[in-house]
Amino acid sequence: AAALTREGGEDAFRRLFRFYRQRDASDLRGVVDFSAPGGQVFRSQLSVSSVSDQDAYRAGLKPVSQWKAYGLSGYPGFIFIPNPFLPGCQRHWVKQCLKLYPEKPNVCNLDLHMAPEKTTDLWGQSKEQLRRKGSSKWEPRSLLEKLRWVTLGYHYNWETKKYSANHHTPFPSDLAFLSEQVAAACGFRGFQAQAGILNYYHFDSSLGIHVDESELDHSRPLLSFSFGQSSIFLLGGLKREEAPTAMFMHSGDIMVMSGFSRLLYHAVPRVLPNPEGTALPSCLDQAPSSDLPVGSVIEHSSDEDWQVCAKYLQSSRINMTIRQVLAEGQKFPEESGTNGKGQAPSEDSYHEDSKAKRHKPNTV
């Protein structure tokens, strides 16, 4: 990996992507680990006074004064926050991503291939199959395991790479509240969560090299939340010729990309088993406290629901990216010749699994 980084030249990003994509790439010494920061990693200051302890608790977060935040030399505007969630509270967001957020009127990849009545209750159609699932890779996948992405709020059009005013559904209030607290803690008070893309990864999945530039307002940050198994994240430059920095993302970790780092190339070449060596990270072992504060957006999961979520996460990772699409008072430009509906993603727009890639030309 170090040699590839020094090599530079044409599309250095793709070379490193392929290096880490290899399942036998065991040399991970060049991957930044924020649980043991050093080298180009430095501590970042947070806006502690911007989020009250009560609001942090309501979002399922520790008080901001207890968070650790880091930056990377050469990447101004990039903030990495290792798991700031209160014990058990990650479970709420996992359940929402699997049970609630895929529901209509939200949009998912399965809508492109199945009749609407077949995708109305993915959770109900999958939970028994997931709960009984063994370790054999030959078992058929449930519909939830075939889920690759869900869009919220302003629905991203994968074909035109645009959002539009006429393809919008209400953004989940709990996720908006969480996002607003994290953004405020990072110095972005007034952030509005207007669009979300949820990505669902398995051990054979990756996210292609891309830039998130479709939002009309680039002055607001992009927030990224990860749950479940770990991954390698690559953060590059303004051009693909610039070699990226590799870093680990573990369950509960949050990344904020703003300023210069908001429009950099990035990718996820590989999903990794939990480094603790257990089926699930220990931060997911505990249920939320029984005495949640008044007004908390966190809901207790039933043991039955969490069993389904836990089985899913044993081989999967969920990522939520939240964006503000429009600046205050800004409107979408007039559109012509498009119905704003979501289309099939391009190769660099979402993650694919290795089996699917064999049937697609020119994929990363």
Short mmCIF file of C-alpha atoms in Angstrom, two decimals:
data_model
loop_
_atom_site.label_atom_id
_atom_site.label_comp_id
_atom_site.label_asym_id
_atom_site.label_seq_id
_atom_site.Cartn_x
_atom_site.Cartn_y
_atom_site.Cartn_z
CA ALA A 1 0.00 0.00 0.00
CA ALA A 2 2.81 2.43 0.86
CA ALA A 3 4.53 1.72 -2.45
CA LEU A 4 1.30 2.31 -4.35
CA THR A 5 0.83 5.62 -2.53
CA ARG A 6 4.31 6.84 -3.46
CA GLU A 7 3.85 5.75 -7.05
CA GLY A 8 1.25 8.44 -7.77
CA GLY A 9 0.51 9.08 -11.42
CA GLU A 10 -2.60 8.09 -13.29
CA ASP A 11 -5.52 7.18 -11.06
CA ALA A 12 -3.58 6.37 -7.90
CA PHE A 13 -6.94 6.14 -6.15
CA ARG A 14 -8.03 3.18 -8.27
CA ARG A 15 -4.79 1.31 -7.58
CA LEU A 16 -5.21 1.62 -3.81
CA PHE A 17 -8.90 0.76 -4.10
CA ARG A 18 -7.98 -2.49 -5.84
CA PHE A 19 -5.24 -3.22 -3.29
CA TYR A 20 -7.62 -2.99 -0.32
CA ARG A 21 -10.45 -4.65 -2.24
CA GLN A 22 -8.48 -7.89 -2.34
CA ARG A 23 -9.80 -10.21 0.32
CA ASP A 24 -6.26 -11.52 0.92
CA ALA A 25 -4.83 -8.02 1.45
CA SER A 26 -3.62 -8.68 4.98
CA ASP A 27 -1.16 -5.78 5.19
CA LEU A 28 -3.33 -3.13 6.84
CA ARG A 29 -0.49 -1.30 8.62
CA GLY A 30 -1.07 1.79 6.49
CA VAL A 31 -4.70 2.13 7.56
CA VAL A 32 -5.34 4.96 10.04
CA ASP A 33 -6.98 3.70 13.24
CA PHE A 34 -8.65 6.47 15.25
CA SER A 35 -8.86 4.20 18.29
CA ALA A 36 -5.06 4.53 18.43
CA PRO A 37 -4.41 7.88 16.72
CA GLY A 38 -0.97 9.01 15.67
CA GLY A 39 0.99 10.27 12.69
CA GLN A 40 -1.16 12.62 10.60
CA VAL A 41 -4.03 12.48 13.12
CA PHE A 42 -4.65 15.42 15.46
CA ARG A 43 -7.32 16.34 17.98
CA SER A 44 -10.14 18.56 16.71
CA GLN A 45 -12.06 21.05 18.81
CA LEU A 46 -15.84 20.70 19.08
CA SER A 47 -18.44 23.33 19.86
CA VAL A 48 -19.38 21.95 23.27
CA SER A 49 -21.74 24.81 24.15
CA SER A 50 -23.80 24.34 20.95
CA VAL A 51 -25.48 21.14 22.17
CA SER A 52 -26.95 20.82 25.64
CA ASP A 53 -26.35 17.60 27.53
CA GLN A 54 -30.12 17.07 27.52
CA ASP A 55 -30.35 17.32 23.72
CA ALA A 56 -27.38 14.99 23.35
CA TYR A 57 -29.09 12.47 25.66
CA ARG A 58 -32.34 12.81 23.68
CA ALA A 59 -30.41 11.86 20.51
CA GLY A 60 -28.81 8.87 22.25
CA LEU A 61 -25.41 10.58 22.46
CA LYS A 62 -22.97 11.21 25.28
CA PRO A 63 -22.47 14.84 26.32
CA VAL A 64 -20.31 16.54 23.68
CA SER A 65 -17.69 17.29 26.35
CA GLN A 66 -17.05 13.52 26.50
CA TRP A 67 -16.61 13.03 22.74
CA LYS A 68 -13.24 12.70 21.11
CA ALA A 69 -12.83 14.27 17.67
CA TYR A 70 -9.92 14.06 15.26
CA GLY A 71 -8.76 15.66 12.05
CA LEU A 72 -6.29 14.55 9.39
CA SER A 73 -3.36 16.63 8.18
CA GLY A 74 -4.00 17.66 4.58
CA TYR A 75 -7.78 17.33 4.89
CA PRO A 76 -9.19 20.58 6.31
CA GLY A 77 -12.85 20.25 7.23
CA PHE A 78 -12.66 16.51 7.88
CA ILE A 79 -13.74 15.43 11.39
CA PHE A 80 -13.76 11.86 12.73
CA ILE A 81 -15.70 11.12 15.93
CA PRO A 82 -15.16 7.60 17.34
CA ASN A 83 -18.43 6.17 18.68
CA PRO A 84 -20.05 8.97 20.75
CA PHE A 85 -23.29 7.00 21.31
CA LEU A 86 -24.62 6.16 24.74
CA PRO A 87 -24.55 2.42 25.57
CA GLY A 88 -27.25 0.58 23.66
CA CYS A 89 -28.42 3.52 21.58
CA GLN A 90 -26.86 2.33 18.33
CA ARG A 91 -29.49 -0.39 18.38
CA HIS A 92 -32.24 2.16 17.71
CA TRP A 93 -30.64 3.37 14.47
CA VAL A 94 -29.95 -0.18 13.26
CA LYS A 95 -33.59 -1.12 13.81
CA GLN A 96 -34.81 2.04 12.06
CA CYS A 97 -32.58 1.30 9.04
CA LEU A 98 -33.88 -2.24 8.77
CA LYS A 99 -37.50 -2.01 9.92
CA LEU A 100 -38.81 1.54 9.47
CA TYR A 101 -36.79 3.56 6.95
CA PRO A 102 -37.18 1.05 4.06
CA GLU A 103 -40.98 1.41 4.30
CA LYS A 104 -42.95 3.32 1.70
CA PRO A 105 -43.05 6.12 0.69
CA ASN A 106 -39.24 5.93 0.95
CA VAL A 107 -37.42 4.48 -2.06
CA CYS A 108 -35.08 1.48 -2.22
CA ASN A 109 -33.15 -0.45 -4.87
CA LEU A 110 -35.68 -3.29 -4.82
CA ASP A 111 -38.34 -0.92 -6.20
CA LEU A 112 -36.48 -0.95 -9.52
CA HIS A 113 -36.94 -4.70 -9.96
CA MET A 114 -40.08 -5.67 -8.06
CA ALA A 115 -43.78 -4.77 -8.05
CA PRO A 116 -44.71 -2.19 -5.36
CA GLU A 117 -46.76 -4.68 -3.34
CA LYS A 118 -43.67 -6.90 -3.04
CA THR A 119 -41.59 -4.21 -1.32
CA THR A 120 -44.12 -2.79 1.14
CA ASP A 121 -42.98 -4.82 4.17
CA LEU A 122 -39.40 -6.00 3.76
CA TRP A 123 -39.03 -6.52 7.51
CA GLY A 124 -42.17 -8.63 7.82
CA GLN A 125 -41.18 -10.77 4.83
CA SER A 126 -37.62 -11.29 6.06
CA LYS A 127 -37.57 -11.53 9.85
CA GLU A 128 -38.33 -15.25 10.23
CA GLN A 129 -35.90 -16.21 7.46
CA LEU A 130 -33.19 -14.05 9.04
CA ARG A 131 -33.80 -15.36 12.54
CA ARG A 132 -33.43 -18.98 11.35
CA LYS A 133 -30.47 -18.24 9.10
CA GLY A 134 -27.41 -20.45 9.55
CA SER A 135 -23.83 -19.91 8.50
CA SER A 136 -24.04 -21.51 5.04
CA LYS A 137 -23.36 -19.08 2.20
CA TRP A 138 -25.65 -21.17 -0.03
CA GLU A 139 -28.83 -20.26 1.84
CA PRO A 140 -31.11 -17.94 -0.18
CA ARG A 141 -30.96 -14.30 0.86
CA SER A 142 -33.98 -12.63 2.40
CA LEU A 143 -35.32 -9.41 0.89
CA LEU A 144 -33.61 -7.41 3.65
CA GLU A 145 -30.30 -9.00 2.68
CA LYS A 146 -30.94 -7.94 -0.93
CA LEU A 147 -31.42 -4.34 0.18
CA ARG A 148 -28.58 -2.15 -1.12
CA TRP A 149 -29.81 1.41 -0.63
CA VAL A 150 -32.72 3.46 0.69
CA THR A 151 -33.24 7.18 0.03
CA LEU A 152 -34.98 9.59 2.41
CA GLY A 153 -36.28 13.15 2.12
CA TYR A 154 -35.25 14.48 -1.28
CA HIS A 155 -34.74 11.26 -3.22
CA TYR A 156 -31.51 11.08 -5.17
CA ASN A 157 -31.93 10.33 -8.88
CA TRP A 158 -29.15 7.85 -9.66
CA GLU A 159 -29.43 8.44 -13.42
CA THR A 160 -29.25 12.25 -13.52
CA LYS A 161 -27.30 12.52 -10.22
CA LYS A 162 -29.71 15.23 -9.08
CA TYR A 163 -32.40 15.92 -6.51
CA SER A 164 -35.71 17.53 -7.44
CA ALA A 165 -38.59 19.30 -5.71
CA ASN A 166 -41.16 16.85 -7.07
CA HIS A 167 -39.58 13.71 -5.62
CA HIS A 168 -39.63 14.26 -1.88
CA THR A 169 -41.08 12.50 1.15
CA PRO A 170 -40.96 13.57 4.83
CA PHE A 171 -37.52 13.15 6.38
CA PRO A 172 -37.57 11.00 9.57
CA SER A 173 -37.78 13.32 12.58
CA ASP A 174 -35.56 11.17 14.83
CA LEU A 175 -32.75 11.04 12.27
CA ALA A 176 -33.08 14.77 11.61
CA PHE A 177 -32.68 15.47 15.34
CA LEU A 178 -29.59 13.25 15.63
CA SER A 179 -28.02 14.90 12.57
CA GLU A 180 -28.72 18.41 13.84
CA GLN A 181 -26.97 17.71 17.16
CA VAL A 182 -23.89 16.23 15.51
CA ALA A 183 -23.68 19.08 13.00
CA ALA A 184 -24.05 21.70 15.75
CA ALA A 185 -21.31 20.03 17.82
CA CYS A 186 -19.03 20.34 14.78
CA GLY A 187 -19.78 24.05 14.38
CA PHE A 188 -22.70 23.89 11.94
CA ARG A 189 -25.68 25.23 13.85
CA GLY A 190 -28.82 25.46 11.76
CA PHE A 191 -27.99 22.38 9.70
CA GLN A 192 -31.12 20.93 8.09
CA ALA A 193 -31.28 17.21 7.35
CA GLN A 194 -33.03 17.18 3.98
CA ALA A 195 -31.77 14.03 2.22
CA GLY A 196 -30.40 10.71 3.34
CA ILE A 197 -28.85 7.78 1.52
CA LEU A 198 -28.64 4.57 3.52
CA ASN A 199 -26.19 1.96 2.22
CA TYR A 200 -26.38 -1.69 3.22
CA TYR A 201 -23.11 -3.64 2.90
CA HIS A 202 -22.13 -7.29 3.22
CA PHE A 203 -18.65 -8.79 3.39
CA ASP A 204 -18.56 -8.96 -0.41
CA SER A 205 -19.69 -5.34 -0.92
CA SER A 206 -17.81 -2.17 -1.79
CA LEU A 207 -18.62 1.48 -2.54
CA GLY A 208 -17.21 2.83 -5.79
CA ILE A 209 -14.97 5.90 -6.11
CA HIS A 210 -17.13 9.01 -6.22
CA VAL A 211 -17.73 12.59 -5.06
CA ASP A 212 -20.91 13.77 -3.32
CA GLU A 213 -21.57 16.97 -5.25
CA SER A 214 -25.26 16.80 -6.19
CA GLU A 215 -26.44 18.94 -3.28
CA LEU A 216 -27.04 22.56 -4.31
CA ASP A 217 -25.47 23.89 -1.10
CA HIS A 218 -21.90 22.67 -0.56
CA SER A 219 -21.31 24.95 2.42
CA ARG A 220 -23.10 22.50 4.72
CA PRO A 221 -21.41 19.29 5.87
CA LEU A 222 -22.03 15.71 4.87
CA LEU A 223 -22.57 13.46 7.89
CA SER A 224 -21.77 9.74 7.82
CA PHE A 225 -22.82 7.21 10.50
CA SER A 226 -21.68 3.55 10.55
CA PHE A 227 -23.13 0.55 12.38
CA GLY A 228 -22.26 -3.14 12.51
CA GLN A 229 -19.15 -4.65 10.94
CA SER A 230 -16.10 -2.49 10.22
CA SER A 231 -14.80 -1.17 6.92
CA ILE A 232 -11.88 0.55 5.24
CA PHE A 233 -12.70 4.06 4.02
CA LEU A 234 -10.53 5.82 1.44
CA LEU A 235 -10.43 9.63 1.39
CA GLY A 236 -8.63 11.13 -1.58
CA GLY A 237 -8.21 14.51 -3.23
CA LEU A 238 -9.95 16.69 -5.79
CA LYS A 239 -8.59 14.45 -8.56
CA ARG A 240 -8.40 10.69 -8.83
CA GLU A 241 -4.69 10.96 -9.58
CA GLU A 242 -4.14 11.85 -5.91
CA ALA A 243 -3.54 8.82 -3.68
CA PRO A 244 -6.11 8.50 -0.86
CA THR A 245 -5.64 7.99 2.86
CA ALA A 246 -7.08 4.72 4.21
CA MET A 247 -8.83 4.62 7.58
CA PHE A 248 -10.90 2.16 9.62
CA MET A 249 -14.55 2.85 10.36
CA HIS A 250 -16.05 0.89 13.25
CA SER A 251 -19.58 0.61 14.61
CA GLY A 252 -20.83 3.92 16.00
CA ASP A 253 -18.15 6.03 14.31
CA ILE A 254 -19.20 9.32 12.70
CA MET A 255 -17.44 11.21 9.91
CA VAL A 256 -18.13 14.82 9.00
CA MET A 257 -16.92 16.16 5.66
CA SER A 258 -17.08 19.93 5.27
CA GLY A 259 -15.20 22.78 3.65
CA PHE A 260 -12.31 21.56 1.50
CA SER A 261 -13.05 17.92 2.37
CA ARG A 262 -16.69 18.17 1.30
CA LEU A 263 -15.94 17.56 -2.40
CA LEU A 264 -13.11 15.03 -2.22
CA TYR A 265 -13.13 11.61 -3.87
CA HIS A 266 -13.86 8.78 -1.47
CA ALA A 267 -14.77 5.09 -1.50
CA VAL A 268 -15.21 1.96 0.63
CA PRO A 269 -13.20 -0.90 -0.93
CA ARG A 270 -13.80 -3.48 1.75
CA VAL A 271 -15.97 -4.52 4.69
CA LEU A 272 -14.05 -6.23 7.51
CA PRO A 273 -15.12 -8.53 10.35
CA ASN A 274 -15.37 -6.86 13.74
CA PRO A 275 -11.74 -6.54 14.94
CA GLU A 276 -12.70 -7.71 18.44
CA GLY A 277 -13.09 -11.21 16.98
CA THR A 278 -16.70 -11.61 18.13
CA ALA A 279 -19.78 -11.89 15.92
CA LEU A 280 -20.83 -8.34 16.82
CA PRO A 281 -18.91 -5.39 18.29
CA SER A 282 -19.23 -5.17 22.07
CA CYS A 283 -20.82 -1.71 21.76
CA LEU A 284 -23.93 -3.46 20.42
CA ASP A 285 -24.19 -5.94 23.30
CA GLN A 286 -26.12 -3.66 25.64
CA ALA A 287 -29.71 -2.45 25.35
CA PRO A 288 -30.48 1.27 25.94
CA SER A 289 -31.03 2.46 29.50
CA SER A 290 -34.53 1.89 30.85
CA ASP A 291 -34.79 5.53 31.97
CA LEU A 292 -34.45 7.45 28.71
CA PRO A 293 -34.90 11.22 29.08
CA VAL A 294 -38.19 12.96 28.34
CA GLY A 295 -38.43 13.69 24.62
CA SER A 296 -35.84 11.09 23.66
CA VAL A 297 -35.96 10.00 20.01
CA ILE A 298 -34.52 6.63 21.05
CA GLU A 299 -37.02 3.79 21.26
CA HIS A 300 -36.49 0.49 23.02
CA SER A 301 -36.29 -2.49 20.69
CA SER A 302 -38.03 -5.70 21.62
CA ASP A 303 -35.77 -8.70 22.16
CA GLU A 304 -37.43 -10.29 19.13
CA ASP A 305 -36.63 -7.32 16.88
CA TRP A 306 -33.05 -7.08 18.10
CA GLN A 307 -32.47 -10.79 17.43
CA VAL A 308 -33.31 -10.14 13.78
CA CYS A 309 -31.09 -7.04 13.65
CA ALA A 310 -28.20 -8.86 15.34
CA LYS A 311 -28.40 -11.77 12.93
CA TYR A 312 -28.33 -9.34 10.00
CA LEU A 313 -25.32 -7.43 11.37
CA GLN A 314 -23.23 -10.58 11.84
CA SER A 315 -22.28 -10.29 8.16
CA SER A 316 -23.29 -6.71 7.37
CA ARG A 317 -22.62 -3.03 7.84
CA ILE A 318 -25.10 -0.14 7.61
CA ASN A 319 -24.08 3.41 6.72
CA MET A 320 -26.28 6.52 6.85
CA THR A 321 -25.16 9.66 5.01
CA ILE A 322 -27.17 12.78 5.72
CA ARG A 323 -27.08 15.95 3.64
CA GLN A 324 -28.56 19.43 3.44
CA VAL A 325 -29.55 19.89 -0.19
CA LEU A 326 -30.66 23.53 -0.27
CA ALA A 327 -29.36 26.64 1.46
CA GLU A 328 -31.83 28.72 3.46
CA GLY A 329 -34.31 30.23 0.97
CA GLN A 330 -32.80 28.39 -2.00
CA LYS A 331 -35.02 26.62 -4.54
CA PHE A 332 -34.42 23.98 -7.17
CA PRO A 333 -33.90 25.23 -10.74
CA GLU A 334 -36.71 24.56 -13.21
CA GLU A 335 -36.46 21.07 -14.65
CA SER A 336 -37.44 19.81 -18.07
CA GLY A 337 -37.62 16.32 -19.52
CA THR A 338 -37.38 14.44 -16.23
CA ASN A 339 -39.88 12.99 -13.84
CA GLY A 340 -37.44 13.06 -10.93
CA LYS A 341 -37.86 9.35 -10.24
CA GLY A 342 -34.95 7.34 -8.89
CA GLN A 343 -33.22 5.22 -11.49
CA ALA A 344 -30.69 2.42 -11.34
CA PRO A 345 -27.40 3.60 -9.81
CA SER A 346 -24.30 3.98 -11.93
CA GLU A 347 -21.12 2.09 -11.09
CA ASP A 348 -19.69 4.85 -8.90
CA SER A 349 -22.94 5.80 -7.15
CA TYR A 350 -23.42 2.92 -4.78
CA HIS A 351 -21.85 -0.26 -3.57
CA GLU A 352 -22.04 -3.59 -5.33
CA ASP A 353 -21.28 -7.10 -4.25
CA SER A 354 -18.69 -9.18 -6.00
CA LYS A 355 -21.25 -11.54 -7.54
CA ALA A 356 -23.14 -8.70 -9.17
CA LYS A 357 -19.96 -7.10 -10.46
CA ARG A 358 -19.22 -10.04 -12.72
CA HIS A 359 -22.28 -9.12 -14.77
CA LYS A 360 -21.46 -5.42 -15.07
CA PRO A 361 -18.81 -3.99 -17.39
CA ASN A 362 -16.30 -1.33 -16.38
CA THR A 363 -16.90 -1.56 -12.65
CA VAL A 364 -14.30 -0.62 -10.06
#
